[in-house]
Amino acid sequence: MDWIAGIQQALEYIERHLTEEVDYDDVARVAFSSRYHFQRVFSILCGYTLGEYIRNRRLTLAGEELAAQKIRVIDAAVKYGYDSPDSFAKAFQKFHGIYPSQARLPGARLRSFTPLSVKLSLEGGCMLNYRIEEKPRTILLGYTRHFEGAPGERFEQEEALFIHTRANQYLLMGLAEDPLTNYGVIHHVSGDGYDFSIATRIPDVLRSRIREDCVLREEEADRFHEIKIPAHSYAVFETERAQYPTLCHMDMRKKAVSEWLPTSPYFLADAPEVSVYHWYRKPHQGERYIEIWLPIERRPQ
């Protein structure tokens, strides 16, 4: 119940401070959590980052005040934390579909993002197999993009990254220890987004020679960089074997955080989260699966 009460208290704290600078450390503190753990769990459970939630609530309130003729555009920009009327107008137009000045017109159509509230419901009762493993320090070779925006947009960005970087993937597969296994790495998580890397494990000797011995042409080698995953404890979950395990990957990730994590003696640690894609080819494509590595630390007694 502490975790449920903590999230509700954090939501109430945010709502009281929407017209002030919201300190993420203070938000996490009222949720009995660390900043990193709270941001990660919040984004997984809610489907958007803490920064997106705060921004959407502020723009909702700004729209209501402008429509009611209670405030000028420049005052709304200052009140809801924007550095200039231009940056406020850009964010407002992206959220509401109209400019702040148009919100003051009769019949203006605005969007409303209602505040979240925690409701206790009966959940769980499903089998979720996992194992705790100590993973050694690992260096992968890959490429990275930073993602921001609504959850649908982020999914589309990740999907587009996989689809439109086939040449990069084929180059990595040609160098990989196991060409049927690649890695998706979530790291540098912030209140507004995260870095997402597609990577593979390259033999150490080969990885060190990629530039020196022209294993790849210079323009090809420049596409990639090393992604360092420190030695850490991980809770490892596996999807069911299927031709397209990506369809259940995110659902299992959410269940692991919403159902397993709160009842476990662990919390999410400040380390990369890893998805390992075992992508077998014909005639074994029905045996494909994804491992989800959640970085964990034991809760203090």
CSV table of C-alpha atoms in Angstrom, one decimal:
chain,number,residue,atom,x,y,z
A,1,MET,CA,0.0,0.0,0.0
A,2,ASP,CA,3.0,2.4,0.5
A,3,TRP,CA,3.7,2.4,-3.3
A,4,ILE,CA,0.0,3.1,-4.1
A,5,ALA,CA,-0.2,5.8,-1.5
A,6,GLY,CA,3.1,7.2,-2.7
A,7,ILE,CA,2.0,7.6,-6.3
A,8,GLN,CA,-1.2,9.3,-5.2
A,9,GLN,CA,0.7,11.7,-3.0
A,10,ALA,CA,3.0,12.5,-5.9
A,11,LEU,CA,0.1,13.2,-8.2
A,12,GLU,CA,-1.5,15.5,-5.6
A,13,TYR,CA,1.9,17.3,-5.1
A,14,ILE,CA,2.3,17.9,-8.8
A,15,GLU,CA,-1.2,19.3,-9.1
A,16,ARG,CA,-0.5,21.8,-6.2
A,17,HIS,CA,2.7,23.0,-7.9
A,18,LEU,CA,1.7,23.2,-11.6
A,19,THR,CA,2.3,27.0,-11.6
A,20,GLU,CA,5.7,26.6,-10.0
A,21,GLU,CA,8.9,24.8,-10.9
A,22,VAL,CA,8.3,21.1,-10.1
A,23,ASP,CA,11.3,19.5,-8.6
A,24,TYR,CA,11.4,15.8,-9.6
A,25,ASP,CA,13.4,14.9,-6.5
A,26,ASP,CA,10.6,16.3,-4.3
A,27,VAL,CA,8.0,14.4,-6.4
A,28,ALA,CA,9.9,11.2,-5.9
A,29,ARG,CA,10.4,11.9,-2.2
A,30,VAL,CA,6.6,12.1,-1.5
A,31,ALA,CA,6.3,8.8,-3.4
A,32,PHE,CA,8.8,7.2,-1.0
A,33,SER,CA,11.1,6.6,-4.0
A,34,SER,CA,14.3,7.7,-5.7
A,35,ARG,CA,14.0,10.1,-8.6
A,36,TYR,CA,15.2,7.6,-11.1
A,37,HIS,CA,13.0,4.8,-9.9
A,38,PHE,CA,9.9,7.0,-9.8
A,39,GLN,CA,10.4,8.3,-13.4
A,40,ARG,CA,11.0,4.9,-14.8
A,41,VAL,CA,8.0,3.3,-13.1
A,42,PHE,CA,5.7,6.3,-13.8
A,43,SER,CA,6.5,6.2,-17.6
A,44,ILE,CA,6.0,2.4,-17.8
A,45,LEU,CA,2.7,2.4,-15.9
A,46,CYS,CA,1.2,5.6,-17.3
A,47,GLY,CA,2.5,5.4,-20.8
A,48,TYR,CA,4.1,8.9,-20.8
A,49,THR,CA,7.0,10.5,-19.0
A,50,LEU,CA,6.7,12.6,-15.9
A,51,GLY,CA,7.6,15.7,-17.9
A,52,GLU,CA,4.9,15.0,-20.5
A,53,TYR,CA,2.3,14.6,-17.7
A,54,ILE,CA,3.2,17.9,-16.1
A,55,ARG,CA,3.3,19.7,-19.5
A,56,ASN,CA,-0.1,18.3,-20.5
A,57,ARG,CA,-1.7,19.3,-17.3
A,58,ARG,CA,-0.3,22.9,-17.5
A,59,LEU,CA,-1.4,23.3,-21.1
A,60,THR,CA,-4.9,22.1,-20.1
A,61,LEU,CA,-5.2,24.7,-17.4
A,62,ALA,CA,-3.8,27.4,-19.6
A,63,GLY,CA,-6.4,26.6,-22.2
A,64,GLU,CA,-9.2,26.8,-19.7
A,65,GLU,CA,-8.0,30.2,-18.4
A,66,LEU,CA,-7.6,31.6,-21.9
A,67,ALA,CA,-11.0,30.4,-23.0
A,68,ALA,CA,-12.6,32.0,-19.9
A,69,GLN,CA,-10.9,35.3,-20.7
A,70,LYS,CA,-9.2,35.2,-17.3
A,71,ILE,CA,-5.7,35.7,-18.4
A,72,ARG,CA,-3.6,37.3,-21.2
A,73,VAL,CA,-1.4,35.1,-23.5
A,74,ILE,CA,1.8,36.5,-22.2
A,75,ASP,CA,0.7,36.1,-18.5
A,76,ALA,CA,-0.3,32.4,-19.2
A,77,ALA,CA,3.1,31.8,-20.7
A,78,VAL,CA,4.8,33.1,-17.5
A,79,LYS,CA,2.4,31.4,-15.2
A,80,TYR,CA,2.8,27.9,-16.7
A,81,GLY,CA,6.6,28.0,-16.9
A,82,TYR,CA,7.5,29.0,-20.5
A,83,ASP,CA,10.5,31.2,-21.2
A,84,SER,CA,8.8,33.2,-23.9
A,85,PRO,CA,5.3,33.7,-25.6
A,86,ASP,CA,6.7,32.0,-28.7
A,87,SER,CA,7.7,28.8,-26.9
A,88,PHE,CA,4.4,28.8,-25.1
A,89,ALA,CA,2.5,29.3,-28.4
A,90,LYS,CA,4.4,26.4,-30.1
A,91,ALA,CA,3.6,24.0,-27.2
A,92,PHE,CA,0.0,25.2,-27.0
A,93,GLN,CA,-0.6,24.7,-30.7
A,94,LYS,CA,0.9,21.3,-30.7
A,95,PHE,CA,-1.3,20.2,-27.7
A,96,HIS,CA,-4.6,22.0,-28.6
A,97,GLY,CA,-4.3,22.3,-32.3
A,98,ILE,CA,-4.9,26.1,-32.2
A,99,TYR,CA,-2.8,29.1,-31.1
A,100,PRO,CA,-3.3,30.7,-27.6
A,101,SER,CA,-4.9,33.8,-29.1
A,102,GLN,CA,-7.5,31.6,-30.9
A,103,ALA,CA,-8.4,30.0,-27.6
A,104,ARG,CA,-10.0,33.3,-26.5
A,105,LEU,CA,-12.5,33.2,-29.4
A,106,PRO,CA,-16.1,32.0,-28.9
A,107,GLY,CA,-16.5,28.3,-29.7
A,108,ALA,CA,-12.8,27.5,-29.7
A,109,ARG,CA,-12.2,23.7,-29.4
A,110,LEU,CA,-9.6,22.8,-26.8
A,111,ARG,CA,-8.2,19.5,-25.5
A,112,SER,CA,-8.4,18.5,-21.9
A,113,PHE,CA,-5.9,16.2,-20.2
A,114,THR,CA,-7.5,15.2,-16.9
A,115,PRO,CA,-5.4,14.6,-13.7
A,116,LEU,CA,-4.5,11.0,-12.9
A,117,SER,CA,-5.7,9.3,-9.8
A,118,VAL,CA,-4.8,6.0,-8.3
A,119,LYS,CA,-7.7,3.5,-7.8
A,120,LEU,CA,-7.2,0.2,-6.0
A,121,SER,CA,-8.3,-2.7,-8.2
A,122,LEU,CA,-8.0,-6.5,-8.1
A,123,GLU,CA,-5.2,-7.5,-10.4
A,124,GLY,CA,-2.5,-10.1,-10.8
A,125,GLY,CA,-3.2,-13.8,-10.5
A,126,CYS,CA,-1.2,-14.6,-13.6
A,127,MET,CA,2.0,-16.6,-13.9
A,128,LEU,CA,5.1,-14.5,-14.5
A,129,ASN,CA,8.3,-16.4,-14.7
A,130,TYR,CA,11.6,-14.6,-13.9
A,131,ARG,CA,15.1,-15.1,-12.7
A,132,ILE,CA,17.6,-12.9,-11.0
A,133,GLU,CA,21.0,-12.8,-12.7
A,134,GLU,CA,24.3,-11.0,-12.1
A,135,LYS,CA,25.2,-9.8,-15.6
A,136,PRO,CA,28.9,-9.0,-16.3
A,137,ARG,CA,30.1,-5.7,-17.8
A,138,THR,CA,29.2,-5.8,-21.5
A,139,ILE,CA,30.3,-3.6,-24.4
A,140,LEU,CA,28.0,-3.6,-27.4
A,141,LEU,CA,28.4,-1.9,-30.8
A,142,GLY,CA,25.4,-0.1,-32.1
A,143,TYR,CA,23.7,3.2,-32.9
A,144,THR,CA,21.4,5.4,-30.8
A,145,ARG,CA,18.5,7.8,-31.2
A,146,HIS,CA,16.9,10.0,-28.5
A,147,PHE,CA,13.1,9.7,-28.3
A,148,GLU,CA,10.6,12.2,-26.9
A,149,GLY,CA,6.8,12.7,-27.2
A,150,ALA,CA,3.6,10.8,-26.6
A,151,PRO,CA,3.8,7.0,-26.1
A,152,GLY,CA,2.4,6.3,-29.6
A,153,GLU,CA,4.9,8.6,-31.2
A,154,ARG,CA,7.8,6.9,-29.3
A,155,PHE,CA,6.6,3.5,-30.4
A,156,GLU,CA,6.4,4.7,-34.0
A,157,GLN,CA,9.9,6.2,-33.7
A,158,GLU,CA,11.4,2.9,-32.4
A,159,GLU,CA,9.6,1.0,-35.1
A,160,ALA,CA,10.8,3.4,-37.8
A,161,LEU,CA,14.4,3.1,-36.4
A,162,PHE,CA,14.3,-0.6,-36.9
A,163,ILE,CA,12.7,-0.4,-40.4
A,164,HIS,CA,14.8,2.4,-41.8
A,165,THR,CA,18.2,1.2,-40.6
A,166,ARG,CA,18.3,-2.2,-42.2
A,167,ALA,CA,21.8,-1.5,-43.7
A,168,ASN,CA,23.2,-0.7,-40.3
A,169,GLN,CA,21.6,-3.9,-38.9
A,170,TYR,CA,23.0,-6.1,-41.7
A,171,LEU,CA,26.5,-4.6,-41.1
A,172,LEU,CA,26.3,-5.4,-37.4
A,173,MET,CA,24.9,-8.9,-38.0
A,174,GLY,CA,27.9,-9.6,-40.2
A,175,LEU,CA,30.2,-8.8,-37.4
A,176,ALA,CA,28.2,-10.3,-34.5
A,177,GLU,CA,29.1,-13.3,-32.3
A,178,ASP,CA,25.5,-14.4,-32.9
A,179,PRO,CA,23.8,-12.9,-35.9
A,180,LEU,CA,20.4,-14.1,-34.7
A,181,THR,CA,20.5,-12.1,-31.5
A,182,ASN,CA,20.5,-8.3,-31.1
A,183,TYR,CA,19.9,-5.9,-28.3
A,184,GLY,CA,17.6,-2.9,-27.6
A,185,VAL,CA,19.0,-0.7,-24.9
A,186,ILE,CA,17.1,2.0,-23.0
A,187,HIS,CA,19.4,4.4,-21.2
A,188,HIS,CA,19.9,8.0,-20.1
A,189,VAL,CA,16.2,8.2,-19.0
A,190,SER,CA,15.0,11.7,-18.1
A,191,GLY,CA,11.7,13.3,-17.3
A,192,ASP,CA,11.1,13.9,-21.0
A,193,GLY,CA,12.5,10.9,-22.8
A,194,TYR,CA,15.3,8.4,-23.2
A,195,ASP,CA,18.0,7.2,-25.5
A,196,PHE,CA,17.3,4.0,-27.4
A,197,SER,CA,20.1,1.9,-29.0
A,198,ILE,CA,20.0,-1.0,-31.4
A,199,ALA,CA,23.2,-3.0,-30.8
A,200,THR,CA,24.9,-6.3,-31.0
A,201,ARG,CA,27.7,-8.1,-29.3
A,202,ILE,CA,30.9,-8.1,-31.3
A,203,PRO,CA,34.0,-10.2,-30.4
A,204,ASP,CA,36.4,-8.0,-28.4
A,205,VAL,CA,39.2,-8.6,-30.8
A,206,LEU,CA,37.2,-7.7,-33.8
A,207,ARG,CA,35.6,-4.6,-32.2
A,208,SER,CA,39.0,-3.1,-31.4
A,209,ARG,CA,40.1,-3.6,-35.0
A,210,ILE,CA,37.1,-2.1,-36.7
A,211,ARG,CA,38.8,1.2,-37.4
A,212,GLU,CA,42.5,0.3,-37.2
A,213,ASP,CA,42.3,-2.6,-39.7
A,214,CYS,CA,39.6,-1.3,-41.9
A,215,VAL,CA,37.1,-4.1,-41.0
A,216,LEU,CA,34.6,-1.5,-42.0
A,217,ARG,CA,35.1,1.5,-44.3
A,218,GLU,CA,35.5,4.8,-42.4
A,219,GLU,CA,32.1,6.1,-43.3
A,220,GLU,CA,30.5,2.8,-42.1
A,221,ALA,CA,32.4,2.7,-38.9
A,222,ASP,CA,31.3,6.3,-38.1
A,223,ARG,CA,27.7,5.1,-37.9
A,224,PHE,CA,28.4,3.1,-34.7
A,225,HIS,CA,29.6,3.6,-31.2
A,226,GLU,CA,30.2,1.5,-28.2
A,227,ILE,CA,27.3,1.1,-25.7
A,228,LYS,CA,28.7,0.1,-22.3
A,229,ILE,CA,26.5,-1.8,-19.9
A,230,PRO,CA,28.0,-2.0,-16.4
A,231,ALA,CA,28.0,-5.2,-14.4
A,232,HIS,CA,24.7,-5.3,-12.5
A,233,SER,CA,21.9,-7.3,-11.0
A,234,TYR,CA,19.0,-7.9,-13.4
A,235,ALA,CA,15.5,-9.4,-13.1
A,236,VAL,CA,15.1,-11.3,-16.4
A,237,PHE,CA,11.7,-12.1,-18.0
A,238,GLU,CA,11.0,-13.9,-21.2
A,239,THR,CA,8.1,-13.5,-23.6
A,240,GLU,CA,6.3,-16.6,-25.0
A,241,ARG,CA,7.8,-18.2,-28.1
A,242,ALA,CA,6.1,-16.7,-31.1
A,243,GLN,CA,6.8,-15.6,-34.6
A,244,TYR,CA,6.3,-11.9,-33.5
A,245,PRO,CA,7.1,-11.7,-29.8
A,246,THR,CA,7.3,-7.9,-30.2
A,247,LEU,CA,3.4,-7.9,-29.9
A,248,CYS,CA,3.6,-9.0,-26.3
A,249,HIS,CA,6.9,-7.5,-25.3
A,250,MET,CA,5.6,-4.2,-23.9
A,251,ASP,CA,2.7,-5.9,-22.1
A,252,MET,CA,5.0,-8.2,-20.3
A,253,ARG,CA,7.3,-5.2,-19.4
A,254,LYS,CA,4.3,-3.4,-17.9
A,255,LYS,CA,3.2,-6.5,-15.9
A,256,ALA,CA,6.7,-7.0,-14.6
A,257,VAL,CA,6.7,-3.4,-13.2
A,258,SER,CA,3.1,-3.2,-12.1
A,259,GLU,CA,2.6,-6.7,-10.7
A,260,TRP,CA,6.0,-8.3,-9.9
A,261,LEU,CA,8.1,-5.3,-8.8
A,262,PRO,CA,5.8,-3.9,-6.0
A,263,THR,CA,5.7,-7.2,-4.3
A,264,SER,CA,9.3,-8.0,-4.7
A,265,PRO,CA,12.2,-7.0,-2.4
A,266,TYR,CA,13.7,-4.9,-5.3
A,267,PHE,CA,13.4,-1.5,-7.0
A,268,LEU,CA,14.5,-0.3,-10.4
A,269,ALA,CA,18.2,0.7,-10.4
A,270,ASP,CA,19.9,3.5,-12.3
A,271,ALA,CA,21.3,1.3,-15.1
A,272,PRO,CA,20.4,0.5,-18.7
A,273,GLU,CA,17.3,-1.6,-19.4
A,274,VAL,CA,18.0,-4.2,-22.0
A,275,SER,CA,15.8,-6.2,-24.4
A,276,VAL,CA,17.5,-9.2,-26.1
A,277,TYR,CA,15.8,-10.2,-29.3
A,278,HIS,CA,16.3,-13.9,-30.3
A,279,TRP,CA,15.2,-13.7,-33.9
A,280,TYR,CA,15.4,-17.1,-35.4
A,281,ARG,CA,14.9,-17.7,-39.1
A,282,LYS,CA,12.9,-20.3,-41.0
A,283,PRO,CA,12.0,-23.0,-40.2
A,284,HIS,CA,12.3,-21.9,-36.5
A,285,GLN,CA,10.7,-18.4,-36.7
A,286,GLY,CA,7.9,-19.6,-34.4
A,287,GLU,CA,10.5,-20.0,-31.6
A,288,ARG,CA,11.5,-16.4,-31.4
A,289,TYR,CA,11.4,-14.7,-28.0
A,290,ILE,CA,12.5,-11.5,-26.2
A,291,GLU,CA,14.3,-11.3,-22.9
A,292,ILE,CA,13.6,-8.2,-20.8
A,293,TRP,CA,16.4,-7.3,-18.4
A,294,LEU,CA,15.2,-4.9,-15.7
A,295,PRO,CA,18.1,-3.5,-13.6
A,296,ILE,CA,17.3,-3.9,-9.9
A,297,GLU,CA,18.6,-3.2,-6.4
A,298,ARG,CA,17.5,-4.7,-3.2
A,299,ARG,CA,15.3,-2.5,-1.1
A,300,PRO,CA,16.8,-1.4,2.2
A,301,GLN,CA,15.5,-3.4,5.2
